[in-house]
PDB file of C-alpha atoms in Angstrom:
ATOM      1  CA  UNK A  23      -8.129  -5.454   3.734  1.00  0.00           C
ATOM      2  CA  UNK A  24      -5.023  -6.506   5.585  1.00  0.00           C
ATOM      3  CA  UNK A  25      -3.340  -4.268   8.000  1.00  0.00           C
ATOM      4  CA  UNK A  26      -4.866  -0.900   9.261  1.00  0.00           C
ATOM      5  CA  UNK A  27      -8.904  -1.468   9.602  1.00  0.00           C
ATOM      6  CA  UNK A  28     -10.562   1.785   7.526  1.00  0.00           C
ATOM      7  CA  UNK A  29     -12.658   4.134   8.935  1.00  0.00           C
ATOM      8  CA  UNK A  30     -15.732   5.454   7.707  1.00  0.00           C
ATOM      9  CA  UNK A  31     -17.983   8.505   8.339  1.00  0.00           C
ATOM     10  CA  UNK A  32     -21.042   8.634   6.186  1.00  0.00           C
ATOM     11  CA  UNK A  33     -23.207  12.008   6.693  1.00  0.00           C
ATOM     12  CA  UNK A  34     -26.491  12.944   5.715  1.00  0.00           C
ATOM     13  CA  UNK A  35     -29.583  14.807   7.434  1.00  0.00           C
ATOM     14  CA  UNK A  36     -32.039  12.567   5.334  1.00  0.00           C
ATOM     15  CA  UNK A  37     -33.694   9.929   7.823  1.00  0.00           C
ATOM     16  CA  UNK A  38     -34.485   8.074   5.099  1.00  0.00           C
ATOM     17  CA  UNK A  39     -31.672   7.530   3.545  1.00  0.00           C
ATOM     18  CA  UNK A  40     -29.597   7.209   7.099  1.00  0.00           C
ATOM     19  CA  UNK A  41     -31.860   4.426   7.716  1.00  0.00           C
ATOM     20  CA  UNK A  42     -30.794   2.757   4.318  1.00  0.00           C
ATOM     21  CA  UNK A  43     -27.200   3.066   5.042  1.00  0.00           C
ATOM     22  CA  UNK A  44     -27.481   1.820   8.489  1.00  0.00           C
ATOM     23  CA  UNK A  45     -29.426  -1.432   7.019  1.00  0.00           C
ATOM     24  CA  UNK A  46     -26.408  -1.815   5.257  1.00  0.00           C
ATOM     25  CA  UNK A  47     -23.859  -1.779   7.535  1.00  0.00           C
ATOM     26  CA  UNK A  48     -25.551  -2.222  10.534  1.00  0.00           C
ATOM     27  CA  UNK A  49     -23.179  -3.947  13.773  1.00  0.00           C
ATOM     28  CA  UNK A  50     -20.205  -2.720  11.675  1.00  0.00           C
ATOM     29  CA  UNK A  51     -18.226  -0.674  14.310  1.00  0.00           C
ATOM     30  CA  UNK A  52     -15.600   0.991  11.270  1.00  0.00           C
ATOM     31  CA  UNK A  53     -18.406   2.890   9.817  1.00  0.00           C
ATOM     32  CA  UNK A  54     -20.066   5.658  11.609  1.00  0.00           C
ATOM     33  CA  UNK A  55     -23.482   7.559  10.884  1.00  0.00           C
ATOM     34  CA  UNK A  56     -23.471  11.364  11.444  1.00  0.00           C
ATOM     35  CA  UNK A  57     -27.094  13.521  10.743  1.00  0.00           C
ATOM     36  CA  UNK A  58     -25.422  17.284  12.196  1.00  0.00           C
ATOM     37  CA  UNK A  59     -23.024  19.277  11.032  1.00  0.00           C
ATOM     38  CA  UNK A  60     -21.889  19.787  14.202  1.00  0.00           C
ATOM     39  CA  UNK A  61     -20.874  16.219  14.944  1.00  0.00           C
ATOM     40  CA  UNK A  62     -20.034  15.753  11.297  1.00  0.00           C
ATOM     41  CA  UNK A  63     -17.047  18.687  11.634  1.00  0.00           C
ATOM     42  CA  UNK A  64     -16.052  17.562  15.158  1.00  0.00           C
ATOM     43  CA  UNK A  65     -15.272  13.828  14.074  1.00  0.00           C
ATOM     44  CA  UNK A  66     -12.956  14.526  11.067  1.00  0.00           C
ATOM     45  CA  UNK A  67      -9.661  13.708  12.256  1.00  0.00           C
ATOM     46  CA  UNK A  68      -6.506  11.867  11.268  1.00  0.00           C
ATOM     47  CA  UNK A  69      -7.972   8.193  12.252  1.00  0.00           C
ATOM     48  CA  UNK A  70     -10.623   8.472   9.560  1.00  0.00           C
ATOM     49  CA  UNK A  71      -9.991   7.178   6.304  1.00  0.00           C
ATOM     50  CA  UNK A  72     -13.138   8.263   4.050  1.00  0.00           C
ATOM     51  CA  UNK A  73     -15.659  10.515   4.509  1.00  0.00           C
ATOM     52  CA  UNK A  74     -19.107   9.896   2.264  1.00  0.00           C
ATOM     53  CA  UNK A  75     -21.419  13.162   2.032  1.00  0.00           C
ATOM     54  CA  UNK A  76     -24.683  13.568   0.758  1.00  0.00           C
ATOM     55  CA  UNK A  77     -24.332  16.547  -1.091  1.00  0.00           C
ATOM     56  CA  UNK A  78     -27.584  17.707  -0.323  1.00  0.00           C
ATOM     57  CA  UNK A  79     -26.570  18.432   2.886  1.00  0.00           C
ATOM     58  CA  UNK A  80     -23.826  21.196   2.127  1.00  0.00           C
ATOM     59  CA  UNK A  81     -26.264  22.209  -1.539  1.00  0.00           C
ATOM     60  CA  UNK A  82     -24.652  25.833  -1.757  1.00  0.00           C
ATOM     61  CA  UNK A  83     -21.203  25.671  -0.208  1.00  0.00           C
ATOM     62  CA  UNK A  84     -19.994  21.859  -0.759  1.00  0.00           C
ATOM     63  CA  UNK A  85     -17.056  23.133  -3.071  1.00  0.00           C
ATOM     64  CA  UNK A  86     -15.792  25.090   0.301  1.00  0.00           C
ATOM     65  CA  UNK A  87     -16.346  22.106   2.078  1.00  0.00           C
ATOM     66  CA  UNK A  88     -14.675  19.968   0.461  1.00  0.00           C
ATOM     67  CA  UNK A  89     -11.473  22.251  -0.130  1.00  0.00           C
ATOM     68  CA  UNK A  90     -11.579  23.351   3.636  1.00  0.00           C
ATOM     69  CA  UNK A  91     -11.650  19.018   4.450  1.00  0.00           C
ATOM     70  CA  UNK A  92      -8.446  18.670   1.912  1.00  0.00           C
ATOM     71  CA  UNK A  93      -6.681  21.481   2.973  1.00  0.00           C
ATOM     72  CA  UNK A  94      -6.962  20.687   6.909  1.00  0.00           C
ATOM     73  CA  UNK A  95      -6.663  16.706   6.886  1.00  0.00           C
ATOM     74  CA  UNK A  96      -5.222  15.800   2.915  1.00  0.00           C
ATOM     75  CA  UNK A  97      -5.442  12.082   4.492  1.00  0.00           C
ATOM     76  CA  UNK A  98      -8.697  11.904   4.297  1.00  0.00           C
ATOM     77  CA  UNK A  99     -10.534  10.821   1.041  1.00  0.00           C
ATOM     78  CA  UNK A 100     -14.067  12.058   0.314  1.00  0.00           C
ATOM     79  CA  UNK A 101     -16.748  10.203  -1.598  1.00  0.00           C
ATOM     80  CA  UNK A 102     -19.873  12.658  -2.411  1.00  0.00           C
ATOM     81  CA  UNK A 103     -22.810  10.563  -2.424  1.00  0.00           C
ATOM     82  CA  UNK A 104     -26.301  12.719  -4.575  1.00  0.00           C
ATOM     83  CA  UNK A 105     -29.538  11.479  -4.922  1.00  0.00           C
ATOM     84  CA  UNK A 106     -29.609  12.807  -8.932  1.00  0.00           C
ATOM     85  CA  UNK A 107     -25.473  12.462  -9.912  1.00  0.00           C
ATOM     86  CA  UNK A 108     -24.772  14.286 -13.187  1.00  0.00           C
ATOM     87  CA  UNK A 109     -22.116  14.247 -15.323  1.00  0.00           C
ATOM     88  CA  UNK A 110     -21.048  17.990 -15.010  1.00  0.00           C
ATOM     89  CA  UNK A 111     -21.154  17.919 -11.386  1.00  0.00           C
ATOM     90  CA  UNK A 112     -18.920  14.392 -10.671  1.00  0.00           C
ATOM     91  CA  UNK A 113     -16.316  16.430 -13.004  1.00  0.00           C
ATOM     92  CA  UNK A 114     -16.087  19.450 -11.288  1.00  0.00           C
ATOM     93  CA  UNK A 115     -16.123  17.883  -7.996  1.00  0.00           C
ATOM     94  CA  UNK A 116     -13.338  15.621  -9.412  1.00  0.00           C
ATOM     95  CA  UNK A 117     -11.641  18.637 -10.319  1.00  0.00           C
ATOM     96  CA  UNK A 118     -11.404  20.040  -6.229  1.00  0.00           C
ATOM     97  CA  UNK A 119     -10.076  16.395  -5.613  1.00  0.00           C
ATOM     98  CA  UNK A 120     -12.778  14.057  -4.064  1.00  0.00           C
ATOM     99  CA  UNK A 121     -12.465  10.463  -4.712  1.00  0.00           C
ATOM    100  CA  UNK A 122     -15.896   8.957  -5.343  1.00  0.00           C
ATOM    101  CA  UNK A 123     -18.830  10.074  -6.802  1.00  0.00           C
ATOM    102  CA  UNK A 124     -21.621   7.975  -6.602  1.00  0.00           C
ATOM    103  CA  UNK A 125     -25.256   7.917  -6.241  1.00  0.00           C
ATOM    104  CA  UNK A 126     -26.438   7.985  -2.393  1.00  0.00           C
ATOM    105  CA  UNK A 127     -29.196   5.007  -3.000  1.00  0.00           C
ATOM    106  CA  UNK A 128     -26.424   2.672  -4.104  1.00  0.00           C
ATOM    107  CA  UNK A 129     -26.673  -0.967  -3.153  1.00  0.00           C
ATOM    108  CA  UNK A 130     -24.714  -2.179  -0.626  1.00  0.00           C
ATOM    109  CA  UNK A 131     -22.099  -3.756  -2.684  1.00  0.00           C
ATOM    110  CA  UNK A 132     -21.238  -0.749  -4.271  1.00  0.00           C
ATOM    111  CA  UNK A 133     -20.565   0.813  -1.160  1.00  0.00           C
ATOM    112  CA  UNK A 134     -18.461  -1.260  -0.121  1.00  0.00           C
ATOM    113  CA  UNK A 135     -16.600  -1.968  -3.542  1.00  0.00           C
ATOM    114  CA  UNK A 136     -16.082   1.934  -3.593  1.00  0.00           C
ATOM    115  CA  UNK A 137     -14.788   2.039  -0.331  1.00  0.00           C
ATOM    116  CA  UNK A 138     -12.350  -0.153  -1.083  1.00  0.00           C
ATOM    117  CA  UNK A 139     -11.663   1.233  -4.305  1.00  0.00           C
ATOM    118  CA  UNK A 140     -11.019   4.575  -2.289  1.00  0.00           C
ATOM    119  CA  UNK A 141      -8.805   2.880   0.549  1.00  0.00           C
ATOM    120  CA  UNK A 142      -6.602   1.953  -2.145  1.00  0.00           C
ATOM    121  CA  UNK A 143      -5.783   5.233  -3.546  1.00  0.00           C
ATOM    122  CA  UNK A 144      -7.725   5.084  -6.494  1.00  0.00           C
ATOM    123  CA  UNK A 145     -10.949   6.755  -7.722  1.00  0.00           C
ATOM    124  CA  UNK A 146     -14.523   5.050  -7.350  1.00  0.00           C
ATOM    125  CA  UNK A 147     -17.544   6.591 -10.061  1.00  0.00           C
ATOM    126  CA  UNK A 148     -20.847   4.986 -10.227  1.00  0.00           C
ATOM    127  CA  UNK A 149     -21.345   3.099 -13.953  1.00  0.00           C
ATOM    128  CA  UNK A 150     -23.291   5.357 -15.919  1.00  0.00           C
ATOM    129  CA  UNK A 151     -20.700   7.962 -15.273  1.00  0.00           C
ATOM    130  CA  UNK A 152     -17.922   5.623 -16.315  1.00  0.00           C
ATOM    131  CA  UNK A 153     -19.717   5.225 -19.299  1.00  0.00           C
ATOM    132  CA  UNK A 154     -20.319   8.909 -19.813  1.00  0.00           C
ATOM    133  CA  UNK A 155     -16.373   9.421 -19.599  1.00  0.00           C
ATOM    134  CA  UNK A 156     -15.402   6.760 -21.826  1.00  0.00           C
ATOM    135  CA  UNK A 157     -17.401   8.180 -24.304  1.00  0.00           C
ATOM    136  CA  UNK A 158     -15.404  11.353 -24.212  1.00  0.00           C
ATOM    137  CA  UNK A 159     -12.296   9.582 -23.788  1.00  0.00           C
ATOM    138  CA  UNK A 160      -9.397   9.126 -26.791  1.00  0.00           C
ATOM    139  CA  UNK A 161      -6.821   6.569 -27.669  1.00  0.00           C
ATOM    140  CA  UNK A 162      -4.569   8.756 -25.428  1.00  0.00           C
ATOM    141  CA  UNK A 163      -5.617   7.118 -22.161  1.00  0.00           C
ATOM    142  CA  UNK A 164      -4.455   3.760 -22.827  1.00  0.00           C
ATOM    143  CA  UNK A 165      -0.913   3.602 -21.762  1.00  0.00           C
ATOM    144  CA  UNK A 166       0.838   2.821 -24.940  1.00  0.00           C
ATOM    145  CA  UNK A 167       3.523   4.660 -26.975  1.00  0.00           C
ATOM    146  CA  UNK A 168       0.714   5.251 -30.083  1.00  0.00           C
ATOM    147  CA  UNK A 169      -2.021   7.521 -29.657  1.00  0.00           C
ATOM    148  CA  UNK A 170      -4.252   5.008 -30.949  1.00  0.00           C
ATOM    149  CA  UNK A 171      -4.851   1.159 -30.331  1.00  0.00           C
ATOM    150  CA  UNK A 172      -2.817  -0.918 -32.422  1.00  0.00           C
ATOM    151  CA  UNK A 173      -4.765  -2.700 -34.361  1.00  0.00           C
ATOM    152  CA  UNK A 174      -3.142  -5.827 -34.075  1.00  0.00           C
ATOM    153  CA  UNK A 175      -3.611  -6.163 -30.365  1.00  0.00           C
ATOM    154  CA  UNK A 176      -6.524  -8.461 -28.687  1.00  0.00           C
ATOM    155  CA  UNK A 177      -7.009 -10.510 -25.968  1.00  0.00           C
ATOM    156  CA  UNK A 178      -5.328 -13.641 -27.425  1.00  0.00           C
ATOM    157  CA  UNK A 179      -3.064 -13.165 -24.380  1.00  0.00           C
ATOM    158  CA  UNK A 180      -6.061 -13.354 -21.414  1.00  0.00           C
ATOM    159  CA  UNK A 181      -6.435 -16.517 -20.524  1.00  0.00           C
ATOM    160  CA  UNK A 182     -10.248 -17.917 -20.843  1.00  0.00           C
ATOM    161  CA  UNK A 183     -10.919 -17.281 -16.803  1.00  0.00           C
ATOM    162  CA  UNK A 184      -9.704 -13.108 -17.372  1.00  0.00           C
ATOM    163  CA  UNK A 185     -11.426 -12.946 -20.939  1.00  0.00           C
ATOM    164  CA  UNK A 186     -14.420 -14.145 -18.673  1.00  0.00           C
ATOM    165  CA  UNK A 187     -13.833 -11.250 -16.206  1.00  0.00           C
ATOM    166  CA  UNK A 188     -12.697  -8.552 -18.865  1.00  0.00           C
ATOM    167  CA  UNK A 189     -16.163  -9.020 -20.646  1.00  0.00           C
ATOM    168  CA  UNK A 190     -18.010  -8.968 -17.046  1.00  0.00           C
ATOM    169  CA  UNK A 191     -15.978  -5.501 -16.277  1.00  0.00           C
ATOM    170  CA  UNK A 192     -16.811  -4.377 -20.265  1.00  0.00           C
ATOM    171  CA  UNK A 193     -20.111  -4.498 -18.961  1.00  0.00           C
ATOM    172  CA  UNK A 194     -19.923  -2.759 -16.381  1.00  0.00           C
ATOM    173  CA  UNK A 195     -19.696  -5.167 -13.219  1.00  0.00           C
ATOM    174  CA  UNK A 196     -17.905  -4.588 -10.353  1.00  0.00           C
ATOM    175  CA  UNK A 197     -15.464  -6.370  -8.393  1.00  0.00           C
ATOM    176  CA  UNK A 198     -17.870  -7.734  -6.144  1.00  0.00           C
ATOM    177  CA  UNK A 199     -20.210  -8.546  -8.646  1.00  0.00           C
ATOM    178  CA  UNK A 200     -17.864 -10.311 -10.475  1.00  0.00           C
ATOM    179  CA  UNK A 201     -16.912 -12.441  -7.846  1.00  0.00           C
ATOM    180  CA  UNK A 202     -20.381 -13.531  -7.008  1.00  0.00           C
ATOM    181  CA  UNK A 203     -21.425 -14.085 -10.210  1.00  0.00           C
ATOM    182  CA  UNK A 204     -18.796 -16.715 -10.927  1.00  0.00           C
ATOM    183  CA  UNK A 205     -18.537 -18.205  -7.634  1.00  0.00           C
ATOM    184  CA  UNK A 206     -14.757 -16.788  -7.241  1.00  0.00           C
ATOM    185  CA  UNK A 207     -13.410 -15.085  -3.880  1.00  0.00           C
ATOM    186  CA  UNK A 208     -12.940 -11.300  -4.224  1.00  0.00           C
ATOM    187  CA  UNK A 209      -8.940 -11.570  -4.056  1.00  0.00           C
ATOM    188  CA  UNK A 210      -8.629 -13.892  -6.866  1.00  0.00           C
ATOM    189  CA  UNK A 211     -11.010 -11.471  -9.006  1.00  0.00           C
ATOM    190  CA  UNK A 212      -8.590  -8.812  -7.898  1.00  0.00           C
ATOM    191  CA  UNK A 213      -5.723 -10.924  -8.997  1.00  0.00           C
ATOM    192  CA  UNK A 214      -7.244 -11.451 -12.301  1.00  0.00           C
ATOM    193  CA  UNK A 215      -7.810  -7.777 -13.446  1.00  0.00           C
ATOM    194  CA  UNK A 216      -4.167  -6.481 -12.382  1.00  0.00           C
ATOM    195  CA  UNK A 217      -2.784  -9.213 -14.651  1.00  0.00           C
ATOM    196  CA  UNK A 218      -5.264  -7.914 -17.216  1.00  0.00           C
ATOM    197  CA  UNK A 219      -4.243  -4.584 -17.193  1.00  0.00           C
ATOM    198  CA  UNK A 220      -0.668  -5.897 -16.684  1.00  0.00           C
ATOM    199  CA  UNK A 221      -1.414  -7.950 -20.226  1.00  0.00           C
ATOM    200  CA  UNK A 222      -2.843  -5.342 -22.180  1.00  0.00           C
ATOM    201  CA  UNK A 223      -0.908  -2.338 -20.926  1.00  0.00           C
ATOM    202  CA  UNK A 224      -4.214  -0.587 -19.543  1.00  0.00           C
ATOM    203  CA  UNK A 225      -4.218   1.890 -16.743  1.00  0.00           C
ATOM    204  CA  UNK A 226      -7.526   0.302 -15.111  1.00  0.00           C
ATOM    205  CA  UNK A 227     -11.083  -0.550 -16.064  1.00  0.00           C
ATOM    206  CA  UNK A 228     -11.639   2.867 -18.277  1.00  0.00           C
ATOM    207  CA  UNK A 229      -9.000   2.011 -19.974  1.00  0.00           C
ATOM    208  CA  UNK A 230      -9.568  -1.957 -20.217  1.00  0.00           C
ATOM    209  CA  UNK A 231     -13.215  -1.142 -21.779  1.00  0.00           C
ATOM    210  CA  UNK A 232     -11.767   1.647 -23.747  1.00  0.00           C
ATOM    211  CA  UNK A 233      -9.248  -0.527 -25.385  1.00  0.00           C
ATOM    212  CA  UNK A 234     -12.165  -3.257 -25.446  1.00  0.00           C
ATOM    213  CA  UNK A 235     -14.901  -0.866 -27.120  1.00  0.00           C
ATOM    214  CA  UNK A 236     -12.017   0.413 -29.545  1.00  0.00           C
ATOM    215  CA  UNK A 237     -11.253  -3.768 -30.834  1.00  0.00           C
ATOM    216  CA  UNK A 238     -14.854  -4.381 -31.569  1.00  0.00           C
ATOM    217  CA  UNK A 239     -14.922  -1.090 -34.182  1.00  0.00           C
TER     218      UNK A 239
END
């Protein structure tokens, strides 16, 4: 990411899983590892970019949390990280206005693809959830004047390298996935999916497998 370096703060009181995330990341100076709530509340300041929580850290008061974190430092974006993510809960904790939801044994790449994600002002949900909400979802969240897909619109306009990476996203890869699968550099994958969006009037990759799911019926 050009310009201003993020900053991380990933907090959790389970060894176990502090030991995973420091595997992942270990040497990197931008992300720090917090196990008390002490330290966790007297590091949130204006230089940190995203906080990730295990949830079961804060199990009976993490909607306060979370509100008290947005209320006192709105710069800060939250990612809630549980070791059993549901449905019901990533919406209502969407709802109080975290980020990311994800699941707190996550590989490495999807760390670091949602904290990305998240850097860039947009939302980061782990891929059965996606799935879940797409589901749910109507015509109405494509971006197009209709509220359903025109019938008469495909991907004739992708060329064969984004119809490639459409059908890798429709199935649920992410960006970094993407670009190591087919040997391409994580920019150029970025590239690639704004100008699909761009060609097929999407809002993002809901909406790009939305529209995709809705062709194929």
């Amino acid at each position: 990411i050009q310009g201003k370096v993020m900053q991380v703060i990933l907090f959790t009181q389970n060894s176990a899983l502090n030991n995973i995330w420091r595997s992942y990341f270990t040497g990197n100076r931008d992300v720090k590892f917090i196990h008390n709530r002490k330290e966790f509340f007297s590091h949130i300041n204006d230089d940190v970019d995203i906080i990730g929580i295990d949830i079961d850290v804060f199990k009976d008061n993490i909607d306060d949390v979370i509100k008290n974190i947005i209320e006192n430092s709105p710069n800060i974006k939250i990612l809630i990280l549980s070791n059993r993510p549901t449905i019901n809960e990533g919406k209502h904790l969407l709802t109080l206005g975290i980020k990311g939801y994800a699941n707190s044994h996550m590989r490495k790449t999807h760390f670091e693809d949602a904290f990305e994600t998240i850097f860039n002002g947009n939302i980061w949900l782990y891929q059965e959830f996606v799935q879940a909400m797409i589901s749910e979802l109507t015509g109405s969240y494509i971006n197009s004047e209709s509220e359903k897909v025109d019938k008469k619109t495909d991907l004739s306009e992708l060329s064969s390298r984004e119809r490639e990476i459409a059908d890798l996203i429709y199935h649920g890869l992410t960006n970094n996935e993407i670009s190591e699968k087919t040997g391409i550099t994580l920019r150029t994958v970025k590239a690639h999916t704004s100008s699909i969006y761009s060609k097929l009037n999407v809002k993002d990759r809901i909406g790009l497998v939305l529209l995709m799911k809705q062709l194929d019926a």
